[in-house]
Amino acid sequence: MTGPRLLRSGRSFLAAPGILLRPRSRSRPPARDGLLGNLEKRTAWDSFYLRSLAQPFKHFDWFLGYSSLHGILVELLQGVDRDGPRKLLDLGCGTSELGPRLYCECPFPLHVYCVDFSPVAVRLMQTHFSPLPPLGNPASELHFLQADATHLTDFQPGTFDLILDKGTMDAMLRADDGGVAVKQAVSESLRVMRAGGLMLQVSDEDPDVRILWLERVWKVNVTAFELEPDGRTSYFAYLIKPVK
Ligand SMILES: C[S@@+](CC[C@H](N)C(=O)[O-])C[C@H]1O[C@@H](n2cnc3c(N)ncnc32)[C@H](O)[C@@H]1O
């Protein structure tokens, strides 16, 4: 496996304005039928996760799982200048294995908060995650909460060192007025981010669109990395750092 490739850092990227979502080139497994046209709706996600109850629980990553991303996540968290445990928010976690495995395996103390607006996804994670003592560090913690990314009222300003959005805002953008909700969600993320913290978006949206939009709306600097392709789809990591 090759590591992430730096695409662009700084403010000079040329791009077309607006938010465009490229249609995905892969066909989806049948279980996603009924969801694809309703990716921004909580009820559609509830039904999606309810369908998985028919089978024994298995973590499900919409794309790129732990093996693809733990390296970059641990490196970013390690780089945080903090005395106590680092705090990670996985926004729209679904039933992804990223949060639980980071909790289990991270060598330094890490408090992981996995949130999703689907109560079904949160219940699945709470019920099926076996709360083994963390192997990586005994001071680590793992929490699952129901929360809407647009209203992170459960969290105080300046709480998190790293906020992860893997596919969540991509899903929200599918709504006709998705840009409004995503603006609110990014603003909420920046509110609950600690000074010196970072946000990492993992997305299939092209860098020329995503970077320009982020840097136009907020005072942030965005660095883009190309991640390994998942099937025929390219994925990108956007590292978002507020500018003082
Ligand atoms: C494409 S899936 C990604 C799930 C997970 N991050 C992964 O990579 O597998 C999008 C997730 O975002 C959640 N979601 C969508 N809109 C949300 C919102 N406004 N607030 C919180 N979660 C949301 C959905 O319930 C779903 O679990």
GROMACS .gro file of C-alpha atoms and ligand atoms in nm:
model
  271
    1MET     CA    1   0.000   0.000   0.000
    2THR     CA    2   0.132   0.344  -0.084
    3GLY     CA    3   0.082   0.631   0.161
    4PRO     CA    4  -0.132   0.942   0.107
    5ARG     CA    5  -0.001   1.168  -0.172
    6LEU     CA    6   0.008   1.540  -0.099
    7LEU     CA    7  -0.193   1.714  -0.369
    8ARG     CA    8  -0.197   2.070  -0.264
    9SER     CA    9  -0.134   2.293   0.033
   10GLY     CA   10  -0.183   2.670   0.048
   11ARG     CA   11  -0.432   2.900  -0.116
   12SER     CA   12  -0.355   2.906  -0.486
   13PHE     CA   13  -0.565   2.616  -0.611
   14LEU     CA   14  -0.772   2.705  -0.917
   15ALA     CA   15  -1.121   2.569  -0.928
   16ALA     CA   16  -1.476   2.612  -1.042
   17PRO     CA   17  -1.704   2.763  -0.775
   18GLY     CA   18  -1.982   2.577  -0.596
   19ILE     CA   19  -2.020   2.230  -0.459
   20LEU     CA   20  -2.047   1.944  -0.702
   21LEU     CA   21  -2.074   1.582  -0.610
   22ARG     CA   22  -1.950   1.346  -0.871
   23PRO     CA   23  -2.179   1.050  -0.924
   24ARG     CA   24  -2.007   0.742  -0.790
   25SER     CA   25  -1.879   0.512  -1.057
   26ARG     CA   26  -1.927   0.190  -0.865
   27SER     CA   27  -2.251   0.002  -0.841
   28ARG     CA   28  -2.373  -0.033  -0.481
   29PRO     CA   29  -2.464  -0.352  -0.299
   30PRO     CA   30  -2.843  -0.413  -0.293
   31ALA     CA   31  -2.867  -0.332   0.079
   32ARG     CA   32  -2.818   0.035  -0.008
   33ASP     CA   33  -3.126   0.048  -0.231
   34GLY     CA   34  -3.368   0.311  -0.106
   35LEU     CA   35  -3.087   0.495   0.066
   36LEU     CA   36  -2.897   0.638  -0.226
   37GLY     CA   37  -3.163   0.892  -0.317
   38ASN     CA   38  -3.213   0.988   0.049
   39LEU     CA   39  -2.864   1.010   0.192
   40GLU     CA   40  -2.940   1.322   0.394
   41LYS     CA   41  -3.248   1.174   0.567
   42ARG     CA   42  -3.226   1.024   0.913
   43THR     CA   43  -3.514   0.785   0.850
   44ALA     CA   44  -3.335   0.643   0.545
   45TRP     CA   45  -3.022   0.577   0.751
   46ASP     CA   46  -3.232   0.425   1.032
   47SER     CA   47  -3.383   0.181   0.781
   48PHE     CA   48  -3.040   0.103   0.637
   49TYR     CA   49  -2.899   0.018   0.980
   50LEU     CA   50  -3.219  -0.166   1.082
   51ARG     CA   51  -3.174  -0.397   0.781
   52SER     CA   52  -2.835  -0.499   0.916
   53LEU     CA   53  -3.007  -0.634   1.231
   54ALA     CA   54  -3.105  -0.943   1.030
   55GLN     CA   55  -2.741  -1.052   1.032
   56PRO     CA   56  -2.483  -1.088   1.309
   57PHE     CA   57  -2.330  -0.748   1.383
   58LYS     CA   58  -2.034  -0.647   1.171
   59HIS     CA   59  -1.881  -0.302   1.150
   60PHE     CA   60  -1.961  -0.137   0.820
   61ASP     CA   61  -1.743   0.129   0.661
   62TRP     CA   62  -1.902   0.315   0.372
   63PHE     CA   63  -1.558   0.342   0.218
   64LEU     CA   64  -1.193   0.320   0.333
   65GLY     CA   65  -1.176   0.149   0.669
   66TYR     CA   66  -0.934   0.133   0.959
   67SER     CA   67  -0.647  -0.023   0.765
   68SER     CA   68  -0.649   0.267   0.518
   69LEU     CA   69  -0.680   0.552   0.767
   70HIS     CA   70  -0.536   0.461   1.105
   71GLY     CA   71  -0.185   0.569   1.002
   72ILE     CA   72  -0.286   0.925   0.913
   73LEU     CA   73  -0.521   0.953   1.214
   74VAL     CA   74  -0.263   0.837   1.468
   75GLU     CA   75  -0.001   1.065   1.314
   76LEU     CA   76  -0.232   1.367   1.335
   77LEU     CA   77  -0.332   1.288   1.693
   78GLN     CA   78   0.029   1.229   1.792
   79GLY     CA   79   0.121   1.571   1.659
   80VAL     CA   80  -0.127   1.741   1.893
   81ASP     CA   81   0.031   1.954   2.161
   82ARG     CA   82  -0.168   1.839   2.465
   83ASP     CA   83  -0.071   1.707   2.808
   84GLY     CA   84  -0.377   1.494   2.880
   85PRO     CA   85  -0.565   1.251   2.657
   86ARG     CA   86  -0.627   1.358   2.298
   87LYS     CA   87  -0.993   1.390   2.201
   88LEU     CA   88  -1.131   1.266   1.872
   89LEU     CA   89  -1.484   1.323   1.738
   90ASP     CA   90  -1.606   1.086   1.464
   91LEU     CA   91  -1.892   1.282   1.311
   92GLY     CA   92  -2.151   1.054   1.149
   93CYS     CA   93  -1.976   0.738   1.261
   94GLY     CA   94  -2.248   0.498   1.146
   95THR     CA   95  -2.119   0.153   1.244
   96SER     CA   96  -1.764   0.224   1.128
   97GLU     CA   97  -1.486   0.037   1.302
   98LEU     CA   98  -1.255   0.339   1.302
   99GLY     CA   99  -1.349   0.481   1.645
  100PRO     CA  100  -1.359   0.149   1.833
  101ARG     CA  101  -1.033   0.026   1.684
  102LEU     CA  102  -0.852   0.351   1.748
  103TYR     CA  103  -0.975   0.331   2.108
  104CYS     CA  104  -0.847  -0.025   2.134
  105GLU     CA  105  -0.514   0.018   1.963
  106CYS     CA  106  -0.396   0.376   2.002
  107PRO     CA  107  -0.072   0.370   2.204
  108PHE     CA  108  -0.135   0.704   2.379
  109PRO     CA  109  -0.444   0.806   2.584
  110LEU     CA  110  -0.731   0.884   2.349
  111HIS     CA  111  -1.092   0.976   2.423
  112VAL     CA  112  -1.305   0.881   2.123
  113TYR     CA  113  -1.655   1.020   2.074
  114CYS     CA  114  -1.853   0.849   1.796
  115VAL     CA  115  -2.172   1.038   1.709
  116ASP     CA  116  -2.445   0.984   1.453
  117PHE     CA  117  -2.794   1.124   1.408
  118SER     CA  118  -2.929   0.772   1.355
  119PRO     CA  119  -3.031   0.629   1.694
  120VAL     CA  120  -3.027   0.283   1.533
  121ALA     CA  121  -2.660   0.313   1.437
  122VAL     CA  122  -2.570   0.442   1.782
  123ARG     CA  123  -2.764   0.161   1.953
  124LEU     CA  124  -2.595  -0.099   1.732
  125MET     CA  125  -2.254   0.035   1.826
  126GLN     CA  126  -2.342   0.054   2.197
  127THR     CA  127  -2.488  -0.295   2.200
  128HIS     CA  128  -2.233  -0.478   1.994
  129PHE     CA  129  -1.908  -0.314   2.079
  130SER     CA  130  -1.748  -0.539   2.340
  131PRO     CA  131  -1.601  -0.301   2.594
  132LEU     CA  132  -1.265  -0.469   2.621
  133PRO     CA  133  -1.005  -0.276   2.814
  134PRO     CA  134  -0.811  -0.073   2.559
  135LEU     CA  135  -0.501  -0.264   2.457
  136GLY     CA  136  -0.317   0.047   2.344
  137ASN     CA  137  -0.354   0.262   2.655
  138PRO     CA  138  -0.554   0.203   2.977
  139ALA     CA  139  -0.652   0.572   2.999
  140SER     CA  140  -0.839   0.567   2.666
  141GLU     CA  141  -1.218   0.604   2.656
  142LEU     CA  142  -1.489   0.532   2.399
  143HIS     CA  143  -1.831   0.700   2.387
  144PHE     CA  144  -2.126   0.661   2.150
  145LEU     CA  145  -2.384   0.940   2.130
  146GLN     CA  146  -2.676   1.037   1.916
  147ALA     CA  147  -2.616   1.387   1.780
  148ASP     CA  148  -2.688   1.589   1.470
  149ALA     CA  149  -2.374   1.729   1.309
  150THR     CA  150  -2.552   2.061   1.259
  151HIS     CA  151  -2.622   2.102   1.634
  152LEU     CA  152  -2.340   1.967   1.847
  153THR     CA  153  -2.501   2.104   2.162
  154ASP     CA  154  -2.372   1.817   2.380
  155PHE     CA  155  -2.019   1.951   2.340
  156GLN     CA  156  -1.849   2.256   2.484
  157PRO     CA  157  -1.656   2.492   2.258
  158GLY     CA  158  -1.290   2.396   2.221
  159THR     CA  159  -1.330   2.028   2.314
  160PHE     CA  160  -1.173   1.823   2.033
  161ASP     CA  161  -0.822   1.793   1.898
  162LEU     CA  162  -0.933   1.614   1.582
  163ILE     CA  163  -1.273   1.598   1.414
  164LEU     CA  164  -1.322   1.328   1.154
  165ASP     CA  165  -1.588   1.345   0.884
  166LYS     CA  166  -1.573   1.035   0.666
  167GLY     CA  167  -1.851   1.053   0.411
  168THR     CA  168  -2.097   1.231   0.643
  169MET     CA  169  -2.098   1.573   0.479
  170ASP     CA  170  -2.088   1.404   0.138
  171ALA     CA  171  -2.418   1.241   0.236
  172MET     CA  172  -2.563   1.567   0.369
  173LEU     CA  173  -2.473   1.743   0.045
  174ARG     CA  174  -2.710   1.517  -0.147
  175ALA     CA  175  -3.007   1.718  -0.020
  176ASP     CA  176  -3.132   2.004  -0.239
  177ASP     CA  177  -3.039   2.249   0.035
  178GLY     CA  178  -2.749   2.034   0.160
  179GLY     CA  179  -2.503   2.322   0.135
  180VAL     CA  180  -2.687   2.504   0.416
  181ALA     CA  181  -2.672   2.204   0.650
  182VAL     CA  182  -2.308   2.136   0.569
  183LYS     CA  183  -2.215   2.498   0.635
  184GLN     CA  184  -2.381   2.465   0.974
  185ALA     CA  185  -2.203   2.135   1.040
  186VAL     CA  186  -1.857   2.272   0.952
  187SER     CA  187  -1.924   2.580   1.169
  188GLU     CA  188  -2.028   2.355   1.458
  189SER     CA  189  -1.715   2.144   1.407
  190LEU     CA  190  -1.497   2.454   1.421
  191ARG     CA  191  -1.680   2.566   1.736
  192VAL     CA  192  -1.613   2.240   1.922
  193MET     CA  193  -1.255   2.219   1.793
  194ARG     CA  194  -0.981   2.301   2.039
  195ALA     CA  195  -0.742   2.590   1.954
  196GLY     CA  196  -0.469   2.428   1.749
  197GLY     CA  197  -0.704   2.144   1.652
  198LEU     CA  198  -0.777   2.001   1.309
  199MET     CA  199  -1.064   1.864   1.106
  200LEU     CA  200  -1.011   1.578   0.861
  201GLN     CA  201  -1.268   1.525   0.588
  202VAL     CA  202  -1.242   1.204   0.388
  203SER     CA  203  -1.446   1.233   0.072
  204ASP     CA  204  -1.477   1.145  -0.293
  205GLU     CA  205  -1.534   1.508  -0.383
  206ASP     CA  206  -1.265   1.656  -0.604
  207PRO     CA  207  -1.007   1.885  -0.441
  208ASP     CA  208  -1.066   2.173  -0.681
  209VAL     CA  209  -1.425   2.197  -0.559
  210ARG     CA  210  -1.387   2.117  -0.190
  211ILE     CA  211  -1.080   2.328  -0.113
  212LEU     CA  212  -1.210   2.641  -0.280
  213TRP     CA  213  -1.544   2.617  -0.102
  214LEU     CA  214  -1.393   2.557   0.243
  215GLU     CA  215  -1.141   2.838   0.212
  216ARG     CA  216  -1.399   3.080   0.074
  217VAL     CA  217  -1.652   3.027   0.353
  218TRP     CA  218  -1.423   2.997   0.659
  219LYS     CA  219  -1.086   3.133   0.762
  220VAL     CA  220  -0.914   2.798   0.717
  221ASN     CA  221  -0.618   2.652   0.537
  222VAL     CA  222  -0.680   2.323   0.361
  223THR     CA  223  -0.424   2.060   0.268
  224ALA     CA  224  -0.539   1.783   0.034
  225PHE     CA  225  -0.407   1.429   0.007
  226GLU     CA  226  -0.502   1.164  -0.242
  227LEU     CA  227  -0.571   0.837  -0.064
  228GLU     CA  228  -0.547   0.491  -0.208
  229PRO     CA  229  -0.837   0.424  -0.447
  230ASP     CA  230  -1.118   0.204  -0.317
  231GLY     CA  231  -1.220   0.002  -0.621
  232ARG     CA  232  -1.240   0.249  -0.907
  233THR     CA  233  -1.325   0.552  -0.690
  234SER     CA  234  -1.060   0.803  -0.581
  235TYR     CA  235  -1.076   0.934  -0.227
  236PHE     CA  236  -0.923   1.246  -0.080
  237ALA     CA  237  -0.835   1.359   0.269
  238TYR     CA  238  -0.881   1.729   0.343
  239LEU     CA  239  -0.694   1.856   0.645
  240ILE     CA  240  -0.864   2.173   0.765
  241LYS     CA  241  -0.678   2.408   0.993
  242PRO     CA  242  -0.829   2.735   1.116
  243VAL     CA  243  -0.621   3.042   1.034
  244LYS     CA  244  -0.574   3.289   1.320
  245LIG     C1  245  -2.187   0.777   0.423
  245LIG     S1  246  -2.222   0.729   0.587
  245LIG     C2  247  -2.061   0.727   0.659
  245LIG     C3  248  -2.057   0.649   0.788
  245LIG     C4  249  -1.916   0.632   0.843
  245LIG     N1  250  -1.854   0.760   0.869
  245LIG     C5  251  -1.834   0.550   0.746
  245LIG     O1  252  -1.737   0.602   0.691
  245LIG     O2  253  -1.869   0.434   0.723
  245LIG     C6  254  -2.290   0.880   0.652
  245LIG     C7  255  -2.327   0.870   0.801
  245LIG     O3  256  -2.359   1.002   0.843
  245LIG     C8  257  -2.473   0.999   0.922
  245LIG     N2  258  -2.533   1.133   0.910
  245LIG     C9  259  -2.587   1.190   0.800
  245LIG     N3  260  -2.629   1.314   0.826
  245LIG    C10  261  -2.596   1.338   0.957
  245LIG    C11  262  -2.612   1.449   1.043
  245LIG     N4  263  -2.673   1.561   1.003
  245LIG     N5  264  -2.567   1.439   1.170
  245LIG    C12  265  -2.508   1.325   1.214
  245LIG     N6  266  -2.492   1.215   1.137
  245LIG    C13  267  -2.535   1.222   1.010
  245LIG    C14  268  -2.558   0.884   0.868
  245LIG     O4  269  -2.648   0.833   0.962
  245LIG    C15  270  -2.449   0.784   0.830
  245LIG     O5  271  -2.420   0.698   0.937
   0.00000   0.00000   0.00000
